[in-house]
Amino acid sequence: MKETDLELLKNENNKDINAATIISSGNTHWFTGLDTPIRADAFKVSKKEKKEKIEVLFKEIMTVLGLDLTDDSLKGTPKRVAKMYVEELFSGLNPADMPDITLFDNKYQYNQMLVEKNITFYSNCEHHFVPIIGRAHVAYVSSGKVIGLSKLNRIVQHFASRPQVQERLTNQIANKLKTVLNTEDVAVIIDAKHLCVSSRGIKDETSTTITSYYGGAFKLQAKISELQNYLRD
């Protein structure tokens, strides 16, 4: 993006652009918010109705592509895709589906960083609706509460289960952890492969994308170095 474009966007939004909340339009990156772009009426339609509508629309897509929907292998595909979209791939769109978070008092008096690394996730690029496959590493320092370890995985999976850009995904996970743990001392690192890069367009099969969030104590170089040491294989 050109510097003039940045200045224009700053003036229009009356605030600086956060580099972690930029999306791509074609090959150009434009400003967006931290929240996933969702219409106000997004959840007035039931999951059952959504699946029924998506089935009809996806059947139309397959027909336009020239596929024979009377074939035994294809005739059930629209229904399968609709179910997959609503119940699996994009189930994280609805805030009501946020997993319950279990917290415990830090009776162990553990005051060092806790790191959960190599959390596998699958998401989908919001620009081409093809997979993002990666690993998330999350860390925090307790402010008096500790979180059930599986809940760290579930938070990652929840925000990954929606059309995403990796920068936003990183910040959404970090912000949720800061809220539930009541601490700024949170770090999130994501290393992911984007099939919109490897399976189409440039078709680069070897590159991955790394994004990070460092809050509170993790802004100190010593803490960053400590965390990076833990993440080395």
Coordinates of C-alpha atoms in Angstrom, one line a residue:
M1 CA 0.0 0.0 0.0
K2 CA 1.3 3.5 -0.9
E3 CA 2.0 6.0 1.8
T4 CA -0.7 8.3 0.4
D5 CA -3.2 5.4 0.7
L6 CA -2.3 5.0 4.4
E7 CA -2.8 8.7 5.1
L8 CA -6.2 8.7 3.4
L9 CA -7.3 5.7 5.5
K10 CA -6.0 7.3 8.7
N11 CA -8.0 10.5 7.9
E12 CA -11.2 8.5 7.0
N13 CA -11.1 6.4 10.2
N14 CA -9.5 9.1 12.4
K15 CA -7.1 6.6 13.9
D16 CA -3.8 4.9 13.0
I17 CA -3.9 1.7 11.2
N18 CA -3.0 -1.4 13.2
A19 CA -0.8 -3.6 11.1
A20 CA -2.4 -6.7 12.5
T21 CA -5.8 -5.7 11.3
I22 CA -5.2 -5.4 7.5
I23 CA -6.9 -7.6 4.9
S24 CA -6.3 -8.1 1.3
S25 CA -8.5 -7.0 -1.6
G26 CA -7.1 -8.7 -4.6
N27 CA -3.4 -8.1 -4.3
T28 CA -3.8 -4.8 -2.3
H29 CA -4.1 -4.7 1.5
W30 CA -6.8 -2.4 2.9
F31 CA -7.8 -1.4 6.4
T32 CA -10.4 -3.4 8.4
G33 CA -11.4 -3.9 12.0
L34 CA -10.3 -6.4 14.6
D35 CA -13.8 -8.0 14.6
T36 CA -14.8 -10.5 11.9
P37 CA -17.1 -8.6 9.5
I38 CA -20.5 -10.0 10.3
R39 CA -23.9 -8.6 9.4
A40 CA -26.2 -7.5 12.3
D41 CA -28.8 -10.1 11.3
A42 CA -26.3 -12.9 10.9
F43 CA -27.9 -15.1 13.6
K44 CA -31.6 -14.5 13.0
V45 CA -31.6 -17.4 10.7
S46 CA -31.4 -20.8 12.3
K47 CA -28.6 -23.3 11.6
K48 CA -31.2 -25.6 9.9
E49 CA -32.3 -22.8 7.6
K50 CA -28.7 -21.8 6.8
K51 CA -27.9 -25.4 5.8
E52 CA -31.0 -25.6 3.6
K53 CA -30.2 -22.4 1.8
I54 CA -26.5 -23.2 1.4
E55 CA -27.4 -26.6 0.0
V56 CA -29.6 -25.0 -2.7
L57 CA -26.9 -22.4 -3.6
F58 CA -24.0 -24.8 -3.7
K59 CA -26.1 -27.1 -5.9
E60 CA -26.4 -24.1 -8.3
I61 CA -22.6 -23.6 -8.2
M62 CA -22.0 -27.2 -9.1
T63 CA -24.5 -27.0 -11.9
V64 CA -22.9 -23.9 -13.3
L65 CA -19.6 -25.7 -13.3
G66 CA -21.1 -28.4 -15.4
L67 CA -21.2 -31.2 -12.9
D68 CA -23.8 -33.9 -13.2
L69 CA -25.7 -33.9 -9.9
T70 CA -27.5 -37.2 -10.8
D71 CA -24.1 -39.0 -10.3
D72 CA -24.0 -41.1 -7.1
S73 CA -20.8 -39.5 -6.0
L74 CA -22.0 -35.9 -6.5
K75 CA -25.7 -35.8 -5.6
G76 CA -25.2 -35.7 -1.9
T77 CA -22.3 -33.1 -2.1
P78 CA -24.4 -29.9 -1.7
K79 CA -26.0 -31.2 1.5
R80 CA -22.6 -32.4 2.9
V81 CA -21.0 -29.0 2.1
A82 CA -23.8 -27.1 3.7
K83 CA -23.5 -29.2 6.9
M84 CA -19.7 -28.8 6.9
Y85 CA -19.9 -25.0 6.5
V86 CA -22.4 -24.4 9.3
E87 CA -21.5 -27.1 11.8
E88 CA -17.7 -27.4 11.3
L89 CA -15.6 -25.0 9.2
F90 CA -17.5 -21.8 10.1
S91 CA -19.0 -22.8 13.5
G92 CA -16.9 -20.1 15.2
L93 CA -18.8 -17.2 13.6
N94 CA -21.5 -17.3 16.3
P95 CA -20.4 -15.8 19.6
A96 CA -22.9 -18.0 21.3
D97 CA -20.8 -21.0 20.4
M98 CA -17.8 -19.7 22.3
P99 CA -16.6 -22.6 24.5
D100 CA -17.1 -22.4 28.2
I101 CA -13.9 -21.3 29.9
T102 CA -12.8 -23.0 33.1
L103 CA -10.5 -21.0 35.4
F104 CA -8.9 -22.1 38.7
D105 CA -7.2 -20.1 41.5
N106 CA -3.4 -20.2 41.1
K107 CA -3.0 -22.2 44.3
Y108 CA 0.3 -23.6 43.0
Q109 CA 1.8 -20.1 43.1
Y110 CA 3.2 -20.6 39.7
N111 CA 4.4 -17.2 38.6
Q112 CA 6.4 -18.0 35.4
M113 CA 5.1 -18.1 31.9
L114 CA 2.9 -21.1 30.9
V115 CA 3.4 -22.1 27.2
E116 CA 1.0 -24.3 25.2
K117 CA 2.8 -24.9 21.9
N118 CA 1.9 -26.6 18.6
I119 CA -1.8 -26.2 18.8
T120 CA -3.0 -27.5 15.4
F121 CA -5.7 -25.6 13.7
Y122 CA -7.5 -25.4 10.4
S123 CA -9.1 -22.2 9.2
N124 CA -10.2 -20.8 5.9
C125 CA -8.9 -17.7 4.0
E126 CA -11.7 -15.2 3.8
H127 CA -10.5 -14.0 0.4
H128 CA -10.6 -17.3 -1.5
F129 CA -12.3 -19.7 1.0
V130 CA -9.5 -22.2 0.8
P131 CA -7.7 -23.7 3.9
I132 CA -5.2 -22.1 6.2
I133 CA -3.4 -24.9 8.1
G134 CA -1.1 -24.1 11.0
R135 CA 0.1 -24.2 14.5
A136 CA -0.5 -21.7 17.3
H137 CA 1.7 -21.2 20.3
V138 CA 0.1 -19.3 23.2
A139 CA 1.6 -18.2 26.5
Y140 CA 0.6 -16.2 29.6
V141 CA 1.7 -15.3 33.0
S142 CA -1.0 -15.8 35.7
S143 CA -2.5 -12.8 37.5
G144 CA -4.1 -15.0 40.0
K145 CA -6.0 -17.4 37.8
V146 CA -5.0 -20.3 35.6
I147 CA -6.9 -21.8 32.7
G148 CA -7.7 -25.4 31.9
L149 CA -5.1 -26.4 29.2
S150 CA -7.7 -27.8 26.8
K151 CA -9.5 -24.4 26.9
L152 CA -6.5 -22.8 25.3
N153 CA -6.9 -25.2 22.3
R154 CA -10.6 -24.6 22.2
I155 CA -10.2 -20.8 22.1
V156 CA -7.8 -21.2 19.2
Q157 CA -10.2 -23.6 17.4
H158 CA -13.2 -21.2 17.9
F159 CA -11.6 -18.2 16.3
A160 CA -10.1 -20.4 13.5
S161 CA -13.5 -21.8 12.7
R162 CA -14.6 -18.8 10.6
P163 CA -13.4 -17.1 7.4
Q164 CA -10.1 -15.5 8.5
V165 CA -7.0 -13.6 7.9
Q166 CA -4.0 -14.7 10.0
E167 CA -3.4 -11.2 11.5
R168 CA -6.9 -10.9 12.8
L169 CA -6.9 -14.5 14.1
T170 CA -3.7 -13.8 16.1
N171 CA -5.2 -10.7 17.7
Q172 CA -8.6 -12.3 18.4
I173 CA -7.0 -15.2 20.3
A174 CA -4.8 -12.8 22.3
N175 CA -7.7 -10.4 23.2
K176 CA -9.8 -13.3 24.4
L177 CA -7.0 -14.6 26.5
K178 CA -6.4 -11.2 28.0
T179 CA -10.1 -10.9 28.9
V180 CA -10.6 -14.3 30.5
L181 CA -7.3 -14.3 32.3
N182 CA -7.5 -10.6 33.3
T183 CA -3.9 -9.9 32.4
E184 CA -2.0 -8.2 29.7
D185 CA 0.8 -10.7 29.9
V186 CA -0.2 -12.8 26.9
A187 CA 1.7 -13.9 23.8
V188 CA 0.4 -15.6 20.7
I189 CA 2.5 -16.8 17.7
I190 CA 1.0 -18.5 14.7
D191 CA 2.8 -20.3 11.9
A192 CA 0.6 -21.3 9.0
K193 CA 0.4 -22.4 5.5
H194 CA -2.1 -20.7 3.2
L195 CA -3.5 -22.8 0.4
C196 CA -4.5 -19.5 -1.4
V197 CA -0.7 -19.2 -1.9
S198 CA 0.3 -22.8 -2.4
S199 CA -2.7 -24.2 -4.5
R200 CA -3.5 -21.2 -6.7
G201 CA -1.9 -18.0 -7.9
I202 CA 1.8 -18.0 -7.3
K203 CA 1.6 -21.7 -6.2
D204 CA 4.4 -21.5 -3.7
E205 CA 4.4 -24.8 -1.8
T206 CA 7.2 -24.1 0.7
S207 CA 6.4 -20.7 2.3
T208 CA 4.6 -20.2 5.6
T209 CA 3.3 -17.1 7.3
I210 CA 4.2 -16.2 10.9
T211 CA 2.3 -13.6 13.0
S212 CA 2.7 -12.7 16.6
Y213 CA 1.2 -10.8 19.5
Y214 CA 3.2 -9.8 22.6
G215 CA 1.4 -8.1 25.4
G216 CA 2.4 -6.8 28.9
A217 CA 5.6 -8.5 30.2
F218 CA 6.0 -10.3 26.8
K219 CA 7.0 -6.9 25.2
L220 CA 10.3 -7.2 27.1
Q221 CA 13.1 -8.7 25.0
A222 CA 14.1 -11.1 27.8
K223 CA 10.6 -12.6 27.9
I224 CA 10.4 -12.9 24.1
S225 CA 13.8 -14.7 24.1
E226 CA 12.6 -17.0 26.9
L227 CA 9.5 -17.8 25.0
Q228 CA 11.4 -18.4 21.8
N229 CA 13.7 -20.8 23.6
Y230 CA 10.7 -22.9 24.7
L231 CA 9.4 -23.0 21.2
R232 CA 12.6 -24.4 19.7
D233 CA 12.2 -28.1 18.8

